Coordinates of C-alpha atoms and ligand atoms in Angstrom, one line a residue:
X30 CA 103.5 71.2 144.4
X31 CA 103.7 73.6 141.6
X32 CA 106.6 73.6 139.0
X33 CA 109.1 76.1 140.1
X34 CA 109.3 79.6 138.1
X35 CA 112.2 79.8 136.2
X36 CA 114.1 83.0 135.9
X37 CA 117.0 84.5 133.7
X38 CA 118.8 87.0 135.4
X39 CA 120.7 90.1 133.4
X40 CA 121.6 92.3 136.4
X41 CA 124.7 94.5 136.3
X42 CA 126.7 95.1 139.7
X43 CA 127.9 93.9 142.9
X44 CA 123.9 93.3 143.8
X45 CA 123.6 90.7 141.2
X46 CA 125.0 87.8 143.7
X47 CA 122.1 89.1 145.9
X48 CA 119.4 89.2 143.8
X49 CA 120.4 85.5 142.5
X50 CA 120.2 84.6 145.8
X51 CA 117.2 85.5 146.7
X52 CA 115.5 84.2 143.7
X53 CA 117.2 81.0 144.3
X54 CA 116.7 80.3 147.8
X55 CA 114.7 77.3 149.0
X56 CA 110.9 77.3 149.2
X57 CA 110.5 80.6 147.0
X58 CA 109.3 78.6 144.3
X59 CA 111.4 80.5 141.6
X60 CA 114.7 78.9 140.8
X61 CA 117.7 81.1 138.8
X62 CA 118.5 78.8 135.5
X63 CA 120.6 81.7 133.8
X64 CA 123.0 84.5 134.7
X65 CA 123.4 85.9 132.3
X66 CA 126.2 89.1 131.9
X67 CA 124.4 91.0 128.8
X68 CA 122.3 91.5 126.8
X69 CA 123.5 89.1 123.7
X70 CA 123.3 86.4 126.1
X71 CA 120.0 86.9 128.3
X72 CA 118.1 87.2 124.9
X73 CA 120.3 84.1 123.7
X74 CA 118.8 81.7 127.1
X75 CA 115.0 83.1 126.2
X76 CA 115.2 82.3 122.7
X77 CA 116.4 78.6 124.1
X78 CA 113.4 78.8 126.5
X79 CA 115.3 78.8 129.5
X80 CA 113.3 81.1 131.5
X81 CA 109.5 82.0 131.8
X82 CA 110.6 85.2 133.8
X83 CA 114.0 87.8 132.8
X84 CA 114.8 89.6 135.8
X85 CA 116.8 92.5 134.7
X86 CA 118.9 96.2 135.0
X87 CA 116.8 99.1 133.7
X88 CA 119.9 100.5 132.3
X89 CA 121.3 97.1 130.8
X90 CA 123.2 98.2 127.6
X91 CA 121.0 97.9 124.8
X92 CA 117.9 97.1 127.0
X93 CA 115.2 98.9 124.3
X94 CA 111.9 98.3 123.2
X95 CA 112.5 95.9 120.6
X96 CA 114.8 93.8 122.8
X97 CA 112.0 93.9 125.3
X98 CA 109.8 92.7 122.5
X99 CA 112.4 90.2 121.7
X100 CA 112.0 88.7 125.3
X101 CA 108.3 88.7 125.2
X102 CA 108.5 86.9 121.6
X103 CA 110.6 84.1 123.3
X104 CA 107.7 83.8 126.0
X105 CA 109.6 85.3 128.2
X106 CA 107.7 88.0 131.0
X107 CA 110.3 90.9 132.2
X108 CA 110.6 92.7 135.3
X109 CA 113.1 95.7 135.6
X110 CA 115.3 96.8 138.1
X111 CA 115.3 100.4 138.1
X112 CA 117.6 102.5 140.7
X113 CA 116.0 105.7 139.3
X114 CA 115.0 107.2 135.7
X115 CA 111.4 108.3 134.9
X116 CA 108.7 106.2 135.6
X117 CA 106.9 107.1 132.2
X118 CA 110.2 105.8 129.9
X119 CA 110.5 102.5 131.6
X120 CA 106.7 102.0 131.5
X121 CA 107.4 103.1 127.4
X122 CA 109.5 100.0 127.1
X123 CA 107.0 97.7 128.1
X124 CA 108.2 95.7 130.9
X125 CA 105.6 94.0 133.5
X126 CA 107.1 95.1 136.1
X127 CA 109.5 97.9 137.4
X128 CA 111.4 97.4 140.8
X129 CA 113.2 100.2 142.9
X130 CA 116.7 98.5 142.4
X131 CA 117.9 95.2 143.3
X132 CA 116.9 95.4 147.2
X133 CA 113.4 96.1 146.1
X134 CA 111.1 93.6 149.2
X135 CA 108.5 92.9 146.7
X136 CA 110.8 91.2 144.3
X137 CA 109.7 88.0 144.9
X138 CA 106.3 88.8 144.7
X139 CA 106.5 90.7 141.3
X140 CA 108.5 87.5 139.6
X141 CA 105.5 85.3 140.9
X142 CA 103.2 87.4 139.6
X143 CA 104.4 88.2 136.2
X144 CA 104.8 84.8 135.5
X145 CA 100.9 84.4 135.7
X146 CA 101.0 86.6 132.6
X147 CA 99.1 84.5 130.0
X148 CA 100.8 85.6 127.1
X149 CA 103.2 88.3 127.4
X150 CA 102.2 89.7 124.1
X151 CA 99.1 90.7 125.4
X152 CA 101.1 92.7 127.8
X153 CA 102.9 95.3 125.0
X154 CA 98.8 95.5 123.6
X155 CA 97.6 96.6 127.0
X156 CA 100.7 99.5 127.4
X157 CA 99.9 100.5 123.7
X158 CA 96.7 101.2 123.8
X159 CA 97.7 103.1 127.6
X160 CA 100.0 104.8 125.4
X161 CA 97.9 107.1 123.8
X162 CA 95.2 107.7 126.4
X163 CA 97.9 108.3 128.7
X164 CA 99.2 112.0 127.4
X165 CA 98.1 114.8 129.6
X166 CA 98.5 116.7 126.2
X167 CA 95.7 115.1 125.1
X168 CA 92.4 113.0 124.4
X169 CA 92.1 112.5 120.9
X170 CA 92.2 109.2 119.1
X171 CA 92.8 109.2 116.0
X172 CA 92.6 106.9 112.9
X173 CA 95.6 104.9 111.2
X174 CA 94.6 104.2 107.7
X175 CA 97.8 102.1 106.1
X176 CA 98.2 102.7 102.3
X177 CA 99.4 99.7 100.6
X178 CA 99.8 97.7 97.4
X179 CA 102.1 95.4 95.2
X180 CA 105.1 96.3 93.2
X181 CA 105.4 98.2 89.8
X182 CA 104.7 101.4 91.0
X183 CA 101.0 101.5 91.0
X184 CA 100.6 104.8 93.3
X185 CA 100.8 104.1 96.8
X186 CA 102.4 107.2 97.7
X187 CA 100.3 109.4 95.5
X188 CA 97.8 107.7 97.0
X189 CA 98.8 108.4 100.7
X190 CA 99.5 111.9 100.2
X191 CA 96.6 113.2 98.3
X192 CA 94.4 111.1 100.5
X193 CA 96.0 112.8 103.9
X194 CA 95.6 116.1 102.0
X195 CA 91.9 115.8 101.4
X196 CA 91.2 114.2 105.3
X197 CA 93.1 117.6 106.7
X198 CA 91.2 119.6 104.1
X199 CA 93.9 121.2 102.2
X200 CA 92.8 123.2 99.2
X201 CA 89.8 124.5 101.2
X202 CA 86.3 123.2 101.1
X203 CA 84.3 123.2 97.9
X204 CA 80.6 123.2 97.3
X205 CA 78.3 123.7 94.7
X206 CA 79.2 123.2 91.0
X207 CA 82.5 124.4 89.3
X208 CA 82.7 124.2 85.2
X209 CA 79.7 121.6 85.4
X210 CA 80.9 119.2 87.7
X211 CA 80.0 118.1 90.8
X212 CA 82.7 118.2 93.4
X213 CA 83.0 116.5 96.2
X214 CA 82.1 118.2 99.6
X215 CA 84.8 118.2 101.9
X216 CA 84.3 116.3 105.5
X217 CA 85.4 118.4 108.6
X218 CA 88.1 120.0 109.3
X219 CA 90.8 117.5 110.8
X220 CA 94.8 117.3 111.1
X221 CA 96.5 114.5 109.5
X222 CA 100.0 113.2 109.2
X223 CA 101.8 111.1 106.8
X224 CA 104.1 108.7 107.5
X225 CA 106.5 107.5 104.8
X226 CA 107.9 103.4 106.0
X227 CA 108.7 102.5 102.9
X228 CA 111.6 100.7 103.2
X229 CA 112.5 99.9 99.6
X230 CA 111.6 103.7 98.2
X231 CA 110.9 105.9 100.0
X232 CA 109.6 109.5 98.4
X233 CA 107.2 111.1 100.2
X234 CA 109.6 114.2 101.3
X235 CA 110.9 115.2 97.7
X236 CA 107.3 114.9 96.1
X237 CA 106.3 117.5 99.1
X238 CA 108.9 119.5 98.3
X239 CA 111.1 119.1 101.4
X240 CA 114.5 119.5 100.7
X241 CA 116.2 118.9 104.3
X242 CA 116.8 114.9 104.3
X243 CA 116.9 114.3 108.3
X244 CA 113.9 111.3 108.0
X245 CA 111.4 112.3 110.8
X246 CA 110.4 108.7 111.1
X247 CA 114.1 107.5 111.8
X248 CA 114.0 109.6 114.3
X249 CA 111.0 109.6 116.2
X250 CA 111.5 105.5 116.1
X251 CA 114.5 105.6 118.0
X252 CA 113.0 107.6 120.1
X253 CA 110.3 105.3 120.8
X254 CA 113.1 102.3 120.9
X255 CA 114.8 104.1 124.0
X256 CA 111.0 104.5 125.4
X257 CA 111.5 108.5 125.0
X258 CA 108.7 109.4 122.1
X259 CA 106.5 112.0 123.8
X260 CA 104.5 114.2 121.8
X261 CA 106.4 116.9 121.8
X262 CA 109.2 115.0 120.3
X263 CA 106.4 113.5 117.6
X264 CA 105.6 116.7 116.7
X265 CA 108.7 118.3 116.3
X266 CA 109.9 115.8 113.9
X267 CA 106.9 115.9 111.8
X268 CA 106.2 119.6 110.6
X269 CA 103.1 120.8 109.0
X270 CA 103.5 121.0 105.3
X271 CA 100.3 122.2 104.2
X272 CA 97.3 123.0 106.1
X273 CA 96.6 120.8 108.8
X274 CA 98.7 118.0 107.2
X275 CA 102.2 117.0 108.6
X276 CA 104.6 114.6 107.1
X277 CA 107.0 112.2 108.9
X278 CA 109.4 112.2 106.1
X279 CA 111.0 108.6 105.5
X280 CA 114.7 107.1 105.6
X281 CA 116.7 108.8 102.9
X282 CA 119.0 105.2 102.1
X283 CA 117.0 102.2 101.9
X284 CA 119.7 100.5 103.0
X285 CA 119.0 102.2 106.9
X286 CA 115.6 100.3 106.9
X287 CA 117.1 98.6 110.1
X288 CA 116.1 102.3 112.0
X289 CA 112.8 101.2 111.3
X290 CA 112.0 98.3 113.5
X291 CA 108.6 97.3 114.3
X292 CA 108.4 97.3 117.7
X293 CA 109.1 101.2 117.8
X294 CA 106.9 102.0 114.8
X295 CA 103.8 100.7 116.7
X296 CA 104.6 103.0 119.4
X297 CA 105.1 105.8 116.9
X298 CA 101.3 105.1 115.2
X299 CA 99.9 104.8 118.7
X300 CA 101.7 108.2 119.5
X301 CA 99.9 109.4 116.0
X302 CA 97.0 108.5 117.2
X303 CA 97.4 111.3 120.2
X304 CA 98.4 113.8 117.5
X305 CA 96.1 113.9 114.3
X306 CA 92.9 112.9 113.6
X307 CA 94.2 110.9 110.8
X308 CA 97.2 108.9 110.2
X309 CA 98.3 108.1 106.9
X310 CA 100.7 105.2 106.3
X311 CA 102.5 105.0 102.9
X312 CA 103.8 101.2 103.1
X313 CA 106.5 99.4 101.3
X314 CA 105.0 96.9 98.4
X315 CA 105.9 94.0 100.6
X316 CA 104.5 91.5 103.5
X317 CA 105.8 88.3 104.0
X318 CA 108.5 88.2 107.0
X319 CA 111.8 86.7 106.2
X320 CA 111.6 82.8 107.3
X321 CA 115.3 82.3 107.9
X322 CA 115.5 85.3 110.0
X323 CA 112.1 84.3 112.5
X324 CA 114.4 82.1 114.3
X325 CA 117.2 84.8 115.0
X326 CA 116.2 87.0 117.9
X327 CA 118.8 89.5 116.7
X328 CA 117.7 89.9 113.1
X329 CA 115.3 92.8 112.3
X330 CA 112.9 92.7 109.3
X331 CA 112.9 94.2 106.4
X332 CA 109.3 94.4 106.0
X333 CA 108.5 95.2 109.7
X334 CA 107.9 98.6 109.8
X335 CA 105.1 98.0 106.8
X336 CA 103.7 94.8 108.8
X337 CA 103.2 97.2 111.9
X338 CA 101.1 99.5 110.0
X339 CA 98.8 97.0 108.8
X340 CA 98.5 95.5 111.9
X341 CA 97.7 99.0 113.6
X342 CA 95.7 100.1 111.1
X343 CA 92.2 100.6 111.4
X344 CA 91.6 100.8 107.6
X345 CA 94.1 99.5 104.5
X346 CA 93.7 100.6 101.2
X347 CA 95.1 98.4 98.6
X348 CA 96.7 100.4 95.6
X349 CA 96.7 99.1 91.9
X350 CA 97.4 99.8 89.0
X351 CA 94.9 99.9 86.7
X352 CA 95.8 97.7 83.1
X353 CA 96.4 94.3 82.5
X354 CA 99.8 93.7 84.7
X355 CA 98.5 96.0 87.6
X356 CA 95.2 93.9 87.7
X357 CA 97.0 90.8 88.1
X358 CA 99.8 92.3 90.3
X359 CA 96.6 93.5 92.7
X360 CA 95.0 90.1 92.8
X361 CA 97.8 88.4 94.2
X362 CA 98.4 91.1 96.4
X363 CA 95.1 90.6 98.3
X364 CA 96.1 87.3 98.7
X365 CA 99.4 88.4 99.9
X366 CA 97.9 90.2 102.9
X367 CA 95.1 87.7 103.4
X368 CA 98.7 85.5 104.3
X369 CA 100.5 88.3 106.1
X370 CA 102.5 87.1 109.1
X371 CA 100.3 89.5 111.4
X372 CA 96.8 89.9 111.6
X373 CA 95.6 93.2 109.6
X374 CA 92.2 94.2 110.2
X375 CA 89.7 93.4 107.4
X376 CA 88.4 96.4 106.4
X377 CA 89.5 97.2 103.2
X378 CA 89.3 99.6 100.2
X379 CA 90.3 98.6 96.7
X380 CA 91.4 101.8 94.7
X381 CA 92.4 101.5 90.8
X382 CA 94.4 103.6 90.4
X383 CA 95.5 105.6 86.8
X384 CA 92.1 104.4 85.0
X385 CA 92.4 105.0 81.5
X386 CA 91.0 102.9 78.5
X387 CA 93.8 103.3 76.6
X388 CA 95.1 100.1 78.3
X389 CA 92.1 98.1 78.9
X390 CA 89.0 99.6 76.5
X391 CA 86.0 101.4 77.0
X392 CA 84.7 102.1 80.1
X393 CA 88.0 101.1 81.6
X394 CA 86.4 101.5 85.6
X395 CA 84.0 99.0 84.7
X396 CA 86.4 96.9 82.8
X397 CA 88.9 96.8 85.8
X398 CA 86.0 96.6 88.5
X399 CA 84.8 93.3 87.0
X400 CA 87.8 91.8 86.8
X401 CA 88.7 92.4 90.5
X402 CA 85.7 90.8 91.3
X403 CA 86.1 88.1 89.6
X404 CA 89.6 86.9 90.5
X405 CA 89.5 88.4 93.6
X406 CA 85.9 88.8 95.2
X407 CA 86.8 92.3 95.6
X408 CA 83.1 93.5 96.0
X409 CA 83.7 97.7 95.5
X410 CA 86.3 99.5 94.0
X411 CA 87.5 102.8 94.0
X412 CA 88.6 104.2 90.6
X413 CA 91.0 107.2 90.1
X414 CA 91.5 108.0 86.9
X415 CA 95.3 108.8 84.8
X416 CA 95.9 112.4 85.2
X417 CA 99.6 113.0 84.0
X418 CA 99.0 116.3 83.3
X419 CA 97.9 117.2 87.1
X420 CA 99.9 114.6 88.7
X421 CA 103.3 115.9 87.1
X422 CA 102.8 119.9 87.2
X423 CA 101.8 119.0 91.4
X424 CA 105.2 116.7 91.0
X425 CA 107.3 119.6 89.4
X426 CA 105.5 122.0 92.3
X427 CA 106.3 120.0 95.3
X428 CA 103.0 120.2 96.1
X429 CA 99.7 117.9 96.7
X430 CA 96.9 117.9 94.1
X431 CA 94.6 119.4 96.5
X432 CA 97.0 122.8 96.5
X433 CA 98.1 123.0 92.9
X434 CA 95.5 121.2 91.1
X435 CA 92.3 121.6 92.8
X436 CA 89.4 121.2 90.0
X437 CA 91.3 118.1 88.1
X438 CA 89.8 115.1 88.0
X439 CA 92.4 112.8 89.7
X440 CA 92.0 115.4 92.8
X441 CA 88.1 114.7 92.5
X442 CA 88.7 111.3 93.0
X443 CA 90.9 111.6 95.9
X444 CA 88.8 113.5 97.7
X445 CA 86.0 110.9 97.0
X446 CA 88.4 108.3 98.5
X447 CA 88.7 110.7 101.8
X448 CA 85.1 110.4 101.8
X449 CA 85.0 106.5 101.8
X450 CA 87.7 106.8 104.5
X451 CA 86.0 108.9 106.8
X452 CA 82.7 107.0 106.3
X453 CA 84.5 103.4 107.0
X454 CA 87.3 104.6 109.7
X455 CA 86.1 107.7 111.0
X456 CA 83.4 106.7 113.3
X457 CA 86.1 107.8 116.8
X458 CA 87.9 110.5 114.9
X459 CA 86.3 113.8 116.4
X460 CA 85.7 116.7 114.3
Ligands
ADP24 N1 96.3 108.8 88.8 C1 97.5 109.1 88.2 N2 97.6 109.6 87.0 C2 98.9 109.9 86.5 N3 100.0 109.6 87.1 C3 100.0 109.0 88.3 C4 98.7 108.8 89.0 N4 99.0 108.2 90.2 C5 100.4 108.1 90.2 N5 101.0 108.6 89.1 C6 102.4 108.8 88.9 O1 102.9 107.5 88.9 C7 104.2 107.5 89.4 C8 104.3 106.4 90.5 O2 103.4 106.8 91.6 P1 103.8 106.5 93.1 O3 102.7 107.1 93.9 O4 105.1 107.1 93.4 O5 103.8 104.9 93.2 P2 104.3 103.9 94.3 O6 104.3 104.7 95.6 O7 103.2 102.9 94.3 O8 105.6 103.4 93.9 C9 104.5 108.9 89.9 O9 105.3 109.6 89.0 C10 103.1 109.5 90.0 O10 103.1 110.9 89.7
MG25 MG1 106.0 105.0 96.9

């Protein structure tokens, strides 16, 4: 005889006793081992492993994506109890199963069931992915490409904003020669959107310019906590700027960096996806997830909304600096994210970024390119060279290089990196 299921129940109202009952009842095969009277304490029992299967209230107090992912990180499946609300935010929150209330018949059948779920991660993959392709509003599928790098500064946001510029073609296309240099042929015209989830410095609205400090990204994630980001809500919280590019403008305190919990920024970049053609992620320096904290099912991380980029991203470009300290800082850094507690996808693009040979000699790109090679096998690199002059009158503007400093030579190189981008990530993205 198989083992019997085990279940934690969370259910609110005179129906609990019933619904116990049921469950509990000889020859079902599913015994009740919790009962549990909120949320504190149903997450509590899965985190002890009491339960392969939490039968709860839709509208349990606090009941939000993240707990759900909470459950699912304890091994727990979850089946919801729903008297009414709309089908689509329940199915947002990523339960197995919804019920029609406690007296639901199939009840029985939908604990059994659930519990055959392998592994009930795979579960929040399969309604992501649905996520996107689910909008009437829309088809497209668009890239995530997760900026990133190590401390000191070495120009991730730059970085992420000029490259979103030049991948929604701001500034215009360019051909032919202009004062004897080449430049760089812009790729199609596509919308892009950047997202600032740094959680430790966040910038991304003051260098556009934007004086209003309501963070878009605050917002749209507890939207997509309570399982209510749509993409009319997406959109209305990330404006266009310039062009075809729109900015989700980050958390103005980085002491708020709780308001950015993983579990709703992967909806949020799935919900991108639906958007823009291109998603642009400006990431917070670090990876590694706080030890001491893994075991508390309360405790959000720090560095979670950065560790769900790079683990939606379907490119990352690794920012340093490029001199002696950055080289080094970059070095470690790949091996940082070669040790990052999620998987991130291995394509990658090295960008050095502020090349000059005032700090490491003539021909500096070469200089820096051989190094990363050396010390970290990084086979190609992408070299942007200093450009104070452009990258401060563009600061002092509010404005991306693209707009206010079209022909300088940082701007070349940024739209070179767009190229790269679209050539390595842009196979799906439509034109
Ligand atoms: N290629 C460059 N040339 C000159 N200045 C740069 C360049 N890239 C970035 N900067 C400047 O360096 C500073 C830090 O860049 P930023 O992108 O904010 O770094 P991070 O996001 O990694 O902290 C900014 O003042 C920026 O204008
Ligand atoms: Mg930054």
């Amino acid at each position: 005889m198989p083992a019997e299921i085990t279940v934690l129940c969370a259910v609110s109202g005179p129906a609990e006793t019933d619904v116990v009952l049921a469950l509990g009842a000889p020859g079902t095969g599913t015994s009740v081992t919790r009962r549990c009277g909120d949320l504190t304490e149903l997450l509590a029992a899965a985190a002890a492993g009491a339960g392969q299967v939490a039968v709860v209230s839709a509208d349990l107090p606090g009941l939000d994506r993240e707990a759900v992912g909470r459950l699912h990180g304890a091994g727990a499946r979850v089946v919801a109890l729903a008297d009414d609300g709309p089908a689509e935010r329940l199915r947002a929150l990523g339960f197995e199963a919804v019920l029609d209330g406690p007296a639901d018949p199939r009840l029985l059948d939908a604990v059994r069931d659930t519990a055959r779920v392998d592994d009930p991660l795979a579960t929040r993959e399969n309604d992501l992915s649905a996520l996107a392709g689910h909008d009437p509003e829309g088809p497209r599928h668009g890239a995530v490409v997760a900026v990133w790098g190590p401390v000191g500064a070495p120009g991730r946001t730059t970085t992420a904003i000029e490259l979103a510029a030049e991948l929604a073609g701001v500034g215009g296309r360019r051909s032919g020669r202009r004062r004897g240099r080449r430049e760089t042929p812009a790729g199609p015209a596509a919308s892009a959107l950047v997202v600032d989830a740094d959680t430790y410095g966040s910038c991304v609205a003051s260098r556009l310019g934007l004086l209003d400090d309501a963070p878009g990204l605050a917002a749209v994630a507890r939207a997509a906590g309570h399982g209510t980001l749509d993409l009319a809500t997406l959109s209305r919280h990330a404006p266009v700027v310039e062009g075809r590019l729109r900015v989700l403008t980050g958390i103005t305190r980085a002491a708020r960096w709780p308001e950015l919990p993983a579990s709703a920024l992967e909806v949020v970049l799935e919900r991108a996806r639906a958007l823009v053609d291109w998603t642009v992620v400006d990431c917070g320096p670090l990876v590694e997830a706080d030890e001491l904290l893994m075991y508390d099912t309360h405790a959000p991380q720090r560095n979670g909304a950065t560790l769900a980029a790079l683990q939606a991203a379907d490119l990352v470009v690794v920012v340093g600096a490029a001199d002696p300290v950055g080289v080094q800082r970059v070095v470690r850094a790949l091996e940082d994210l070669a040790e990052a507690p999620v998987p991130v996808p291995a394509a990658r693009i090295v960008v050095a970024n502020r090349v000059r040979s005032s700090a490491v000699g003539p021909d500096p790109a070469r200089a820096v390119g051989d190094a990363l090679a050396r010390y970290a096998g990084v086979g190609e690199m992408h070299a942007v060279p200093d450009d104070g002059p452009a990258l401060d009158a563009a600061l002092l503007a509010g404005r991306t290089l693209a707009e206010h400093a079209p022909s300088s030579a940082a701007r070349q190189a940024f739209a070179g990196l767009a190229a790269l981008v679209r050539e390595r990530a842009g196979a799906d993205v439509p034109a």
